[in-house]
Coordinates of C-alpha atoms and ligand atoms in Angstrom, one line a residue:
X1 CA 181.3 78.4 159.6
X2 CA 181.6 74.6 158.7
X3 CA 183.6 73.2 156.1
X4 CA 181.9 71.4 153.1
X5 CA 183.3 67.8 154.3
X6 CA 181.7 68.8 158.0
X7 CA 178.4 69.8 156.3
X8 CA 177.6 67.1 154.8
X9 CA 179.2 64.4 157.4
X10 CA 176.4 66.3 159.0
X11 CA 174.1 65.2 156.3
X12 CA 175.4 61.3 156.5
X13 CA 175.0 61.4 160.3
X14 CA 171.1 62.1 160.2
X15 CA 170.5 60.1 157.3
X16 CA 172.3 57.0 159.1
X17 CA 170.3 58.3 161.9
X18 CA 167.1 58.2 159.8
X19 CA 168.5 55.0 158.8
X20 CA 168.3 53.3 162.0
X21 CA 172.0 53.5 163.1
X22 CA 171.3 55.9 166.1
X23 CA 173.1 53.5 167.5
X24 CA 175.8 52.4 165.2
X25 CA 178.5 50.3 166.7
X26 CA 181.3 52.7 164.7
X27 CA 181.2 57.0 164.7
X28 CA 180.4 58.6 162.0
X29 CA 183.4 58.6 159.7
X30 CA 184.0 62.1 158.0
X31 CA 183.5 62.4 154.7
X32 CA 186.5 63.5 152.1
X33 CA 187.0 64.8 148.7
X34 CA 187.3 62.9 145.9
X35 CA 190.1 63.0 143.9
X36 CA 188.1 61.9 140.3
X37 CA 185.7 64.3 139.8
X38 CA 183.9 61.6 138.0
X39 CA 182.8 60.3 141.8
X40 CA 181.5 63.3 142.8
X41 CA 183.4 66.3 144.8
X42 CA 183.0 64.8 148.0
X43 CA 182.3 60.5 149.2
X44 CA 181.3 59.1 152.2
X45 CA 182.7 55.6 153.2
X46 CA 180.3 55.7 156.5
X47 CA 178.2 53.2 154.9
X48 CA 180.4 51.0 153.6
X49 CA 182.5 50.3 157.2
X50 CA 179.4 50.5 159.0
X51 CA 178.0 47.8 156.6
X52 CA 181.4 45.6 157.7
X53 CA 181.0 45.9 160.7
X54 CA 177.2 44.9 161.2
X55 CA 178.1 42.2 158.5
X56 CA 175.4 42.9 156.5
X57 CA 175.1 44.4 152.7
X58 CA 177.5 47.4 152.9
X59 CA 175.9 49.0 148.8
X60 CA 172.2 48.3 151.3
X61 CA 173.2 50.1 153.9
X62 CA 174.4 52.6 151.9
X63 CA 171.2 53.1 149.6
X64 CA 169.3 53.3 152.9
X65 CA 171.1 56.3 153.9
X66 CA 170.6 57.8 150.9
X67 CA 167.4 57.5 150.5
X68 CA 166.9 58.6 153.7
X69 CA 168.9 61.4 153.6
X70 CA 167.3 65.0 154.5
X71 CA 166.2 68.0 152.5
X72 CA 169.1 70.1 151.4
X73 CA 170.0 72.9 149.3
X74 CA 173.7 71.6 149.5
X75 CA 173.8 68.1 147.1
X76 CA 172.9 67.9 143.5
X77 CA 173.9 64.4 143.5
X78 CA 174.3 61.4 145.4
X79 CA 174.5 58.1 144.5
X80 CA 175.9 54.0 145.9
X81 CA 179.6 53.7 143.7
X82 CA 181.6 50.4 143.9
X83 CA 181.0 48.3 147.1
X84 CA 178.8 50.8 149.5
X85 CA 180.7 53.7 148.8
X86 CA 178.7 57.1 148.5
X87 CA 179.8 59.8 146.5
X88 CA 178.2 63.8 146.3
X89 CA 178.0 65.9 144.2
X90 CA 177.3 69.4 145.3
X91 CA 174.7 72.1 143.7
X92 CA 176.4 75.1 142.0
X93 CA 173.8 77.3 143.9
X94 CA 175.4 75.5 147.1
X95 CA 178.9 76.1 146.1
X96 CA 179.2 79.5 145.2
X97 CA 176.6 80.7 148.4
X98 CA 179.8 79.0 150.6
X99 CA 182.9 80.4 148.5
X100 CA 180.8 84.4 148.7
X101 CA 180.4 83.6 152.6
X102 CA 183.6 82.4 152.9
X103 CA 186.0 85.2 150.9
X104 CA 184.6 87.4 153.0
X105 CA 185.9 86.0 156.7
X106 CA 189.1 86.9 157.7
X107 CA 189.7 82.6 158.4
X108 CA 187.8 81.9 155.5
X109 CA 184.8 80.8 157.6
X110 CA 187.8 78.2 159.1
X111 CA 185.6 76.1 162.0
X112 CA 187.7 77.6 165.3
X113 CA 188.4 73.8 166.3
X114 CA 191.6 75.0 168.4
X115 CA 189.2 77.6 170.0
X116 CA 190.3 76.9 173.7
X117 CA 192.9 74.7 173.2
X118 CA 196.9 75.7 173.7
X119 CA 200.6 74.6 171.9
X120 CA 204.3 74.3 172.6
X121 CA 205.7 74.4 169.6
X122 CA 209.7 74.3 169.7
X123 CA 211.3 75.5 166.9
X124 CA 214.3 76.5 164.8
X125 CA 216.6 76.1 168.2
X126 CA 220.0 77.2 166.8
X127 CA 222.9 76.7 169.7
X128 CA 224.7 79.9 170.9
X129 CA 228.5 80.9 169.1
X130 CA 227.6 78.9 166.7
X131 CA 226.3 79.1 162.9
X132 CA 222.6 78.9 162.4
X133 CA 222.8 76.0 159.7
X134 CA 220.9 74.8 157.2
X135 CA 218.6 72.2 160.0
X136 CA 217.8 75.4 162.0
X137 CA 216.2 76.8 158.8
X138 CA 214.4 74.3 157.8
X139 CA 213.0 73.6 161.8
X140 CA 212.3 77.5 161.5
X141 CA 209.8 77.9 157.8
X142 CA 208.4 74.0 159.2
X143 CA 208.0 75.1 162.9
X144 CA 206.4 78.5 161.6
X145 CA 203.9 77.0 159.6
X146 CA 203.2 74.5 162.0
X147 CA 202.7 77.7 163.8
X148 CA 200.7 79.9 161.9
X149 CA 198.1 77.3 161.1
X150 CA 197.1 76.3 164.5
X151 CA 196.8 80.5 165.4
X152 CA 194.7 80.1 162.2
X153 CA 192.6 77.3 163.6
X154 CA 192.0 79.1 166.6
X155 CA 194.6 77.4 168.8
X156 CA 196.8 79.2 170.8
X157 CA 200.2 78.7 170.6
X158 CA 203.6 80.0 172.2
X159 CA 206.6 79.4 170.2
X160 CA 209.8 79.0 172.4
X161 CA 212.5 79.2 170.4
X162 CA 215.0 76.7 172.8
X163 CA 218.3 77.8 171.7
X164 CA 220.7 76.3 173.1
X165 CA 223.0 78.6 175.0
X166 CA 224.4 76.4 177.7
X167 CA 226.7 73.9 178.5
X168 CA 231.1 73.8 179.2
X169 CA 231.5 74.6 175.7
X170 CA 231.0 78.4 177.3
X171 CA 233.7 77.7 179.9
X172 CA 236.5 76.1 176.4
X173 CA 235.5 79.4 175.1
X174 CA 236.2 82.0 177.4
X175 CA 239.5 79.9 177.9
X176 CA 239.8 80.8 174.2
X177 CA 238.3 84.6 173.9
X178 CA 241.0 85.9 176.8
X179 CA 244.1 83.9 174.6
X180 CA 243.7 84.2 170.9
X181 CA 240.7 86.2 170.0
X182 CA 240.9 89.7 166.8
X183 CA 239.1 92.2 168.1
X184 CA 238.3 93.5 164.2
X185 CA 237.4 89.8 163.2
X186 CA 235.0 89.8 166.1
X187 CA 233.5 93.0 164.6
X188 CA 233.2 92.0 161.2
X189 CA 231.7 88.7 161.7
X190 CA 230.8 87.4 165.7
X191 CA 230.0 84.5 164.8
X192 CA 233.1 83.0 162.5
X193 CA 235.4 84.4 164.8
X194 CA 233.6 82.5 167.6
X195 CA 233.9 79.4 165.5
X196 CA 237.8 80.5 164.8
X197 CA 238.4 80.7 168.6
X198 CA 236.6 77.7 169.4
X199 CA 238.0 75.3 167.0
X200 CA 241.3 76.5 167.6
X201 CA 240.5 75.5 171.4
X202 CA 239.7 71.9 170.7
X203 CA 243.3 71.5 168.6
X204 CA 245.2 73.3 171.2
X205 CA 243.6 70.8 174.2
X206 CA 244.6 68.3 171.9
X207 CA 248.3 68.5 173.1
X208 CA 247.6 70.5 176.4
X209 CA 245.2 68.7 178.7
X210 CA 245.6 71.4 181.6
X211 CA 243.2 73.9 178.4
X212 CA 240.6 71.5 179.7
X213 CA 241.4 72.2 183.1
X214 CA 241.3 75.8 182.9
X215 CA 238.1 75.6 180.9
X216 CA 236.2 73.0 183.4
X217 CA 237.4 75.2 185.7
X218 CA 235.7 79.2 183.5
X219 CA 232.4 76.8 183.4
X220 CA 232.2 77.1 187.5
X221 CA 233.2 80.4 187.7
X222 CA 230.1 80.6 184.9
X223 CA 228.0 78.5 186.6
X224 CA 228.6 80.0 189.9
X225 CA 227.8 83.9 188.6
X226 CA 230.7 85.3 187.8
X227 CA 230.2 88.7 186.7
X228 CA 233.1 88.2 184.4
X229 CA 232.3 85.5 182.8
X230 CA 228.6 85.6 183.0
X231 CA 229.3 89.5 180.5
X232 CA 231.3 87.8 178.2
X233 CA 228.9 84.8 178.4
X234 CA 226.0 87.7 177.6
X235 CA 227.9 88.9 174.5
X236 CA 228.1 85.7 172.7
X237 CA 224.1 85.8 173.2
X238 CA 224.1 89.6 171.8
X239 CA 225.8 89.0 168.7
X240 CA 224.3 85.2 167.6
X241 CA 220.7 86.4 168.5
X242 CA 221.5 89.7 166.0
X243 CA 222.8 87.2 163.6
X244 CA 219.0 84.6 164.2
X245 CA 217.1 87.7 164.1
X246 CA 218.5 88.9 160.3
X247 CA 217.4 85.3 159.6
X248 CA 214.3 85.1 161.5
X249 CA 213.3 88.8 160.1
X250 CA 213.7 87.5 157.0
X251 CA 211.6 84.7 157.4
X252 CA 208.6 86.7 158.9
X253 CA 209.6 84.3 161.8
X254 CA 208.4 85.8 165.6
X255 CA 208.8 84.0 169.0
X256 CA 206.5 84.4 172.1
X257 CA 209.5 83.1 174.1
X258 CA 213.5 82.8 173.8
X259 CA 214.2 80.6 176.4
X260 CA 217.0 78.8 176.1
X261 CA 218.7 75.8 177.5
X262 CA 220.4 78.0 180.2
X263 CA 216.7 79.6 181.5
X264 CA 216.4 75.8 183.6
X265 CA 219.9 75.9 185.1
X266 CA 219.3 76.3 188.4
X267 CA 216.7 73.9 188.5
X268 CA 218.6 70.8 187.1
X269 CA 219.8 69.6 189.9
X270 CA 217.1 69.4 192.3
X271 CA 215.2 68.1 189.6
X272 CA 217.9 65.0 189.0
X273 CA 217.7 64.0 193.4
X274 CA 214.3 63.9 192.5
X275 CA 213.6 61.7 189.8
X276 CA 216.9 59.1 192.0
X277 CA 214.0 59.8 195.3
X278 CA 211.6 59.2 192.9
X279 CA 213.0 56.1 191.4
X280 CA 212.5 57.2 187.9
X281 CA 216.8 57.7 188.2
X282 CA 218.6 54.8 189.0
X283 CA 222.9 55.6 189.3
X284 CA 224.6 53.2 186.9
X285 CA 228.7 53.9 186.9
X286 CA 228.0 56.9 189.1
X287 CA 226.0 58.4 186.5
X288 CA 222.7 58.8 186.9
X289 CA 220.3 56.8 184.1
X290 CA 217.1 56.9 183.2
X291 CA 215.6 53.7 181.8
X292 CA 212.8 52.5 180.3
X293 CA 210.6 49.3 178.8
X294 CA 209.7 48.3 175.2
X295 CA 206.2 49.2 176.1
X296 CA 207.5 53.0 176.4
X297 CA 208.1 53.3 172.9
X298 CA 209.7 51.1 170.6
X299 CA 213.6 51.0 170.6
X300 CA 213.9 52.3 173.8
X301 CA 214.1 48.8 176.1
X302 CA 217.9 49.6 175.7
X303 CA 218.4 52.9 175.3
X304 CA 218.3 54.6 178.6
X305 CA 218.1 58.7 178.9
X306 CA 221.1 60.1 180.7
X307 CA 220.6 63.0 183.2
X308 CA 223.6 63.1 185.2
X309 CA 227.2 62.4 183.8
X310 CA 229.4 61.0 186.3
X311 CA 231.4 64.3 187.0
X312 CA 227.9 66.1 188.1
X313 CA 227.4 67.6 185.6
X314 CA 223.0 67.4 183.5
X315 CA 223.0 67.7 179.6
X316 CA 220.7 68.5 177.1
X317 CA 218.0 65.6 177.8
X318 CA 218.2 66.6 181.4
X319 CA 217.0 70.6 180.6
X320 CA 214.6 68.7 178.2
X321 CA 212.9 67.5 181.2
X322 CA 212.5 70.6 182.8
X323 CA 212.0 72.1 180.3
X324 CA 208.9 70.4 179.7
X325 CA 208.1 70.5 183.9
X326 CA 208.4 74.4 183.7
X327 CA 205.7 73.9 180.3
X328 CA 203.2 72.7 181.9
X329 CA 203.8 74.6 185.1
X330 CA 203.5 77.9 182.8
X331 CA 201.2 77.4 179.8
X332 CA 199.7 73.6 181.0
X333 CA 198.8 73.4 177.4
X334 CA 197.0 70.3 175.1
X335 CA 199.8 69.9 173.3
X336 CA 203.6 70.0 172.7
X337 CA 205.2 70.3 169.7
X338 CA 209.2 70.0 169.0
X339 CA 210.9 70.3 165.4
X340 CA 214.4 68.9 165.1
X341 CA 215.9 66.8 162.3
X342 CA 215.8 63.6 162.2
X343 CA 219.0 62.8 164.5
X344 CA 216.7 63.1 167.4
X345 CA 214.0 60.6 166.9
X346 CA 215.5 58.8 169.9
X347 CA 216.4 61.3 172.1
X348 CA 212.6 63.1 172.0
X349 CA 210.9 59.3 173.1
X350 CA 213.0 59.0 175.5
X351 CA 212.5 62.8 176.3
X352 CA 208.5 62.2 176.7
X353 CA 208.7 59.1 178.4
X354 CA 210.8 60.3 180.9
X355 CA 207.9 63.2 180.7
X356 CA 205.1 60.9 181.2
X357 CA 206.9 59.3 183.8
X358 CA 207.4 62.4 185.7
X359 CA 203.6 62.3 186.2
X360 CA 203.2 64.8 183.4
X361 CA 201.3 62.3 181.1
X362 CA 198.1 64.7 180.1
X363 CA 200.1 66.9 177.1
X364 CA 200.2 65.5 173.7
X365 CA 203.9 65.1 172.7
X366 CA 204.9 65.1 169.5
X367 CA 208.5 65.3 167.1
X368 CA 208.2 66.9 163.8
X369 CA 211.2 65.4 162.2
X370 CA 212.9 66.1 158.9
X371 CA 214.7 64.8 156.7
X372 CA 218.4 66.5 155.5
X373 CA 219.0 69.3 153.0
X374 CA 220.9 68.5 149.2
X375 CA 222.6 69.9 147.0
X376 CA 221.3 69.8 143.5
X377 CA 223.9 67.6 142.8
X378 CA 222.8 65.0 146.3
X379 CA 225.2 65.9 148.3
X380 CA 224.7 67.0 151.9
X381 CA 224.1 70.8 152.8
X382 CA 225.9 71.6 155.5
X383 CA 228.9 74.1 157.4
X384 CA 231.8 73.7 155.6
X385 CA 234.8 72.1 157.4
X386 CA 236.5 75.5 157.7
X387 CA 233.7 77.1 159.5
X388 CA 233.4 79.8 156.5
X389 CA 230.2 78.0 156.4
X390 CA 227.3 78.9 154.0
X391 CA 225.8 81.7 156.3
X392 CA 221.8 81.3 156.1
X393 CA 221.4 85.1 155.5
X394 CA 224.6 84.4 152.4
X395 CA 221.4 81.8 151.4
X396 CA 219.2 84.4 151.7
X397 CA 220.7 87.1 149.4
X398 CA 221.8 84.6 147.3
X399 CA 218.4 83.8 146.3
X400 CA 217.2 87.3 146.0
X401 CA 220.2 88.2 143.8
X402 CA 218.6 85.6 141.5
X403 CA 215.2 86.6 141.9
X404 CA 216.1 89.5 141.1
X405 CA 217.4 88.8 137.6
X406 CA 214.3 86.6 136.9
X407 CA 212.9 90.4 137.7
X408 CA 214.7 92.3 135.7
X409 CA 214.5 90.3 133.0
X410 CA 210.2 89.8 133.0
X411 CA 209.5 93.3 133.9
X412 CA 211.9 95.8 133.8
X413 CA 209.4 98.7 132.8
X414 CA 208.9 98.3 137.2
X415 CA 210.6 100.9 139.9
X416 CA 213.9 99.8 141.0
X417 CA 212.0 99.5 144.6
X418 CA 209.1 97.3 143.7
X419 CA 211.8 95.3 142.1
X420 CA 213.7 94.8 145.1
X421 CA 210.9 93.9 147.4
X422 CA 209.6 91.2 144.6
X423 CA 213.0 90.1 144.8
X424 CA 213.3 89.3 148.2
X425 CA 209.3 88.1 148.1
X426 CA 210.0 85.4 145.3
X427 CA 214.0 84.6 146.8
X428 CA 213.2 84.0 149.9
X429 CA 209.4 82.6 149.6
X430 CA 211.4 80.1 147.0
X431 CA 213.3 78.6 150.1
X432 CA 210.6 78.2 152.4
X433 CA 207.8 76.8 149.8
X434 CA 210.7 74.3 148.7
X435 CA 211.5 72.9 151.9
X436 CA 207.6 73.0 152.9
X437 CA 206.0 71.9 149.6
X438 CA 208.0 68.4 150.0
X439 CA 207.3 65.5 152.5
X440 CA 209.0 66.9 155.1
X441 CA 210.9 63.9 156.1
X442 CA 212.3 63.1 153.1
X443 CA 215.7 64.9 152.2
X444 CA 214.9 68.4 150.5
X445 CA 216.7 69.3 147.9
X446 CA 218.0 72.3 147.1
X447 CA 218.2 73.2 143.1
X448 CA 218.3 77.1 142.3
X449 CA 216.7 76.1 138.7
X450 CA 213.7 74.6 139.8
X451 CA 213.0 76.5 143.0
X452 CA 213.1 79.8 140.9
X453 CA 211.4 78.6 137.6
X454 CA 207.9 79.6 136.8
X455 CA 206.5 76.3 135.9
X456 CA 205.6 73.6 138.2
X457 CA 204.7 73.5 142.5
X458 CA 207.1 76.3 142.8
X459 CA 206.8 79.4 145.0
X460 CA 206.6 81.9 142.0
X461 CA 204.0 80.3 140.3
X462 CA 202.0 80.8 143.0
X463 CA 202.9 83.9 143.9
X464 CA 202.7 84.9 140.0
X465 CA 199.3 83.3 139.7
X466 CA 198.5 85.9 142.9
X467 CA 200.0 88.7 140.8
X468 CA 197.8 87.4 138.0
X469 CA 194.1 88.6 139.9
X470 CA 195.7 91.5 140.9
X471 CA 196.2 92.6 137.4
X472 CA 193.1 91.1 136.2
X473 CA 192.0 94.3 138.2
X474 CA 194.1 96.3 137.7
X475 CA 193.2 95.9 134.3
X476 CA 189.5 95.9 134.6
X477 CA 190.5 99.6 135.9
X478 CA 187.9 97.8 139.3
X479 CA 189.2 99.7 142.6
X480 CA 186.8 99.0 145.6
X481 CA 186.1 96.0 144.1
X482 CA 182.4 94.3 145.7
X483 CA 181.8 90.4 145.1
X484 CA 178.9 89.6 144.3
X485 CA 177.0 87.5 141.2
X486 CA 178.5 84.5 141.3
X487 CA 177.5 82.1 139.0
X488 CA 179.3 78.7 137.9
X489 CA 178.4 78.4 134.5
X490 CA 181.3 76.4 133.3
X491 CA 183.3 73.5 134.6
X492 CA 186.5 75.4 134.7
X493 CA 184.7 78.2 137.2
X494 CA 183.3 75.2 139.4
X495 CA 186.4 73.4 139.7
X496 CA 188.0 76.4 140.7
X497 CA 185.2 77.5 142.8
X498 CA 185.5 74.0 144.5
X499 CA 189.2 74.3 145.4
X500 CA 188.8 77.4 147.0
X501 CA 186.0 76.6 149.2
X502 CA 187.8 73.5 150.1
X503 CA 191.0 75.4 150.9
X504 CA 190.4 75.8 155.2
X505 CA 189.6 71.9 155.0
X506 CA 192.8 71.8 153.5
X507 CA 194.5 73.5 156.1
X508 CA 192.7 71.6 159.2
X509 CA 194.1 68.6 158.0
X510 CA 197.6 70.1 157.3
X511 CA 198.0 71.3 160.9
X512 CA 196.2 68.2 162.4
X513 CA 199.1 65.9 160.6
X514 CA 202.0 68.3 160.5
X515 CA 202.3 68.9 156.9
X516 CA 202.2 71.7 155.0
X517 CA 202.9 69.7 152.2
X518 CA 199.5 69.7 151.9
X519 CA 198.4 72.7 151.7
X520 CA 201.8 73.2 149.5
X521 CA 199.6 70.8 147.0
X522 CA 196.7 72.4 147.6
X523 CA 197.4 76.1 147.0
X524 CA 199.0 74.8 144.0
X525 CA 196.1 73.0 142.2
X526 CA 194.1 76.0 143.4
X527 CA 196.6 78.2 141.0
X528 CA 196.6 75.9 138.0
X529 CA 192.9 75.9 138.0
X530 CA 193.1 79.6 137.9
X531 CA 195.5 79.2 135.4
X532 CA 193.0 76.8 132.7
X533 CA 190.2 79.5 133.6
X534 CA 192.4 82.9 133.0
X535 CA 192.1 80.7 129.3
X536 CA 189.7 79.7 129.2
X537 CA 187.3 82.3 130.9
X538 CA 187.5 85.1 129.5
X539 CA 186.7 88.2 131.9
X540 CA 187.4 91.8 130.6
X541 CA 186.9 90.9 126.1
X542 CA 183.7 92.9 124.7
X543 CA 181.7 90.2 123.9
X544 CA 181.5 89.4 127.8
X545 CA 178.7 90.1 128.9
X546 CA 178.2 92.9 132.7
X547 CA 177.1 89.9 134.8
X548 CA 179.5 87.0 133.5
X549 CA 182.4 89.7 133.9
X550 CA 181.1 90.4 138.0
X551 CA 180.6 86.8 138.5
X552 CA 183.9 85.9 137.4
X553 CA 186.0 89.4 138.5
X554 CA 184.3 88.0 142.3
X555 CA 185.9 83.8 141.1
X556 CA 188.9 85.8 140.6
X557 CA 188.9 88.0 143.9
X558 CA 188.4 84.8 145.4
X559 CA 191.3 83.2 144.2
X560 CA 193.2 85.5 145.1
X561 CA 192.1 85.5 148.4
X562 CA 192.7 82.1 149.4
X563 CA 195.6 82.4 147.6
X564 CA 196.9 84.9 149.8
X565 CA 195.6 83.9 152.8
X566 CA 196.9 79.7 152.3
X567 CA 200.3 81.8 151.2
X568 CA 201.1 83.6 153.8
X569 CA 200.7 80.8 156.4
X570 CA 203.2 79.2 155.1
X571 CA 205.4 81.9 155.1
X572 CA 205.3 83.5 151.5
X573 CA 204.3 87.7 151.0
X574 CA 201.8 87.4 148.5
X575 CA 202.8 90.1 145.4
X576 CA 200.2 92.1 143.5
X577 CA 202.5 92.4 140.7
X578 CA 204.9 89.9 139.6
Ligands
LIG1 N1 219.8 73.1 170.0 C1 219.1 72.2 169.2 C2 220.3 71.7 168.4 O1 220.6 72.5 167.4 C3 218.1 71.9 168.9 C4 217.0 72.2 170.0 C5 215.5 71.3 169.8 N2 215.0 71.9 170.9 C6 214.8 70.8 171.8 N3 213.8 71.3 173.2 N4 215.8 70.2 172.5 O2 220.4 70.6 167.9

């Protein structure tokens, strides 16, 4: 089914046609939800823009469209406002019917605009033998939300975890492993031990240059397929993936493919040769580079992409070009999305421009970048210098434990096992929500107290609103509820119903703008509207008649369905009790 905004936009289009604008010089503009209920529920700016384009009075254009509006059941009130805007107020009956129809659909009737379209999303992408850091956590949380929203809208999505599993650091690690490894420490915390010996290598190599030569030799052996080195390398990958997987499981994230950098290793030299042959790359001081013009991207004019060092080695960017080629040849996606922190903006501008040069001009290339993570005191949150970094699993545990003490205090009567489940959902959910509810491009602050607060735009607040819907049904003793008989008698009910009905519209906008925070804001309005409804519109009181109770239970149910749908999309597990 189409969204309310779309239904109204269709009416405006028909009105415009009847008013003599079938061949208008500008295309129709979608109706948008108003911020202020005094301006109705939705607004159209089309007449205003059309009036300007036609150099006639926009108000007159708007009035003519209003007069030509086809008969329909959706609109109860329409007026021309300001310099030529059209404000719509929906009919209560139509709104109620819309809500009922939506909540019966697993996608809330979201238009499947992605059907037949495909997208590759490259996210998380941590590096082997290193701790996954908070930047990768953000990439995972943001990437997964984008991923789920697009699948929800019918896109076919390939989630690709482009792990950093190839490069000269593996030669160093192999040398370090043979000399300094501590098997017990490795068994205890493999990544910590790999980080320790890697750092040790770096230190010793400052004094002893022969170490670098040894490392180069081990890297070359690995690249040539030496069995022993390959086995070690695979072991490093395996222990790293085990730790990454633990984080993914906690976050409810999974990938379709994990094609790390190593996946492309065999084609790199051939690719470089072809880039040179095709005149895309050129030799500069023994290195191969791709130079761009400023037309290909702002700031690219004097920032060439290095694709081969003078010693012959390929680089991170070379792999990214091979990756574009492979993705195009395998999936031919309409869109390729990369989710990393802000520091890689130039890198991806270069890679996208080079991808186009290579002839892959059809996909839309998108770099979704995000800011840094800060502690409540403003300091940057990152791994500590000594390597005893905040592990992400440790961070998730901390969140869970903090949530647990809140749950123990608030709901001591719940069984222990259930409190554990709630604490996990609230703790992990708080981390995800803290990240997603802010503008991705600004730094996020890790302020436990605020993140875990039951008030404000937080995960606990939303999860609590959802649990409260279910508690109403428990109190009413209703199981197997049949929604129906929704009547929007009270203004608070109407506001709540409108927010429920808009949910798929917001999901579509959120997906299209790569910003889950729009959906978060919407869910927060939904939860807040439910809180008002809960105080102002009694459901179970004795003096509430049967029809009103049924209607209000239906609205409660609808709220729960919309909340649960939205929460799952952003990676939160809706709870029935808290
Ligand atoms: N491994 C990289 C890092 O940790 C991120 C990779 C992002 N994806 C890509 N195709 N370059 O910074």
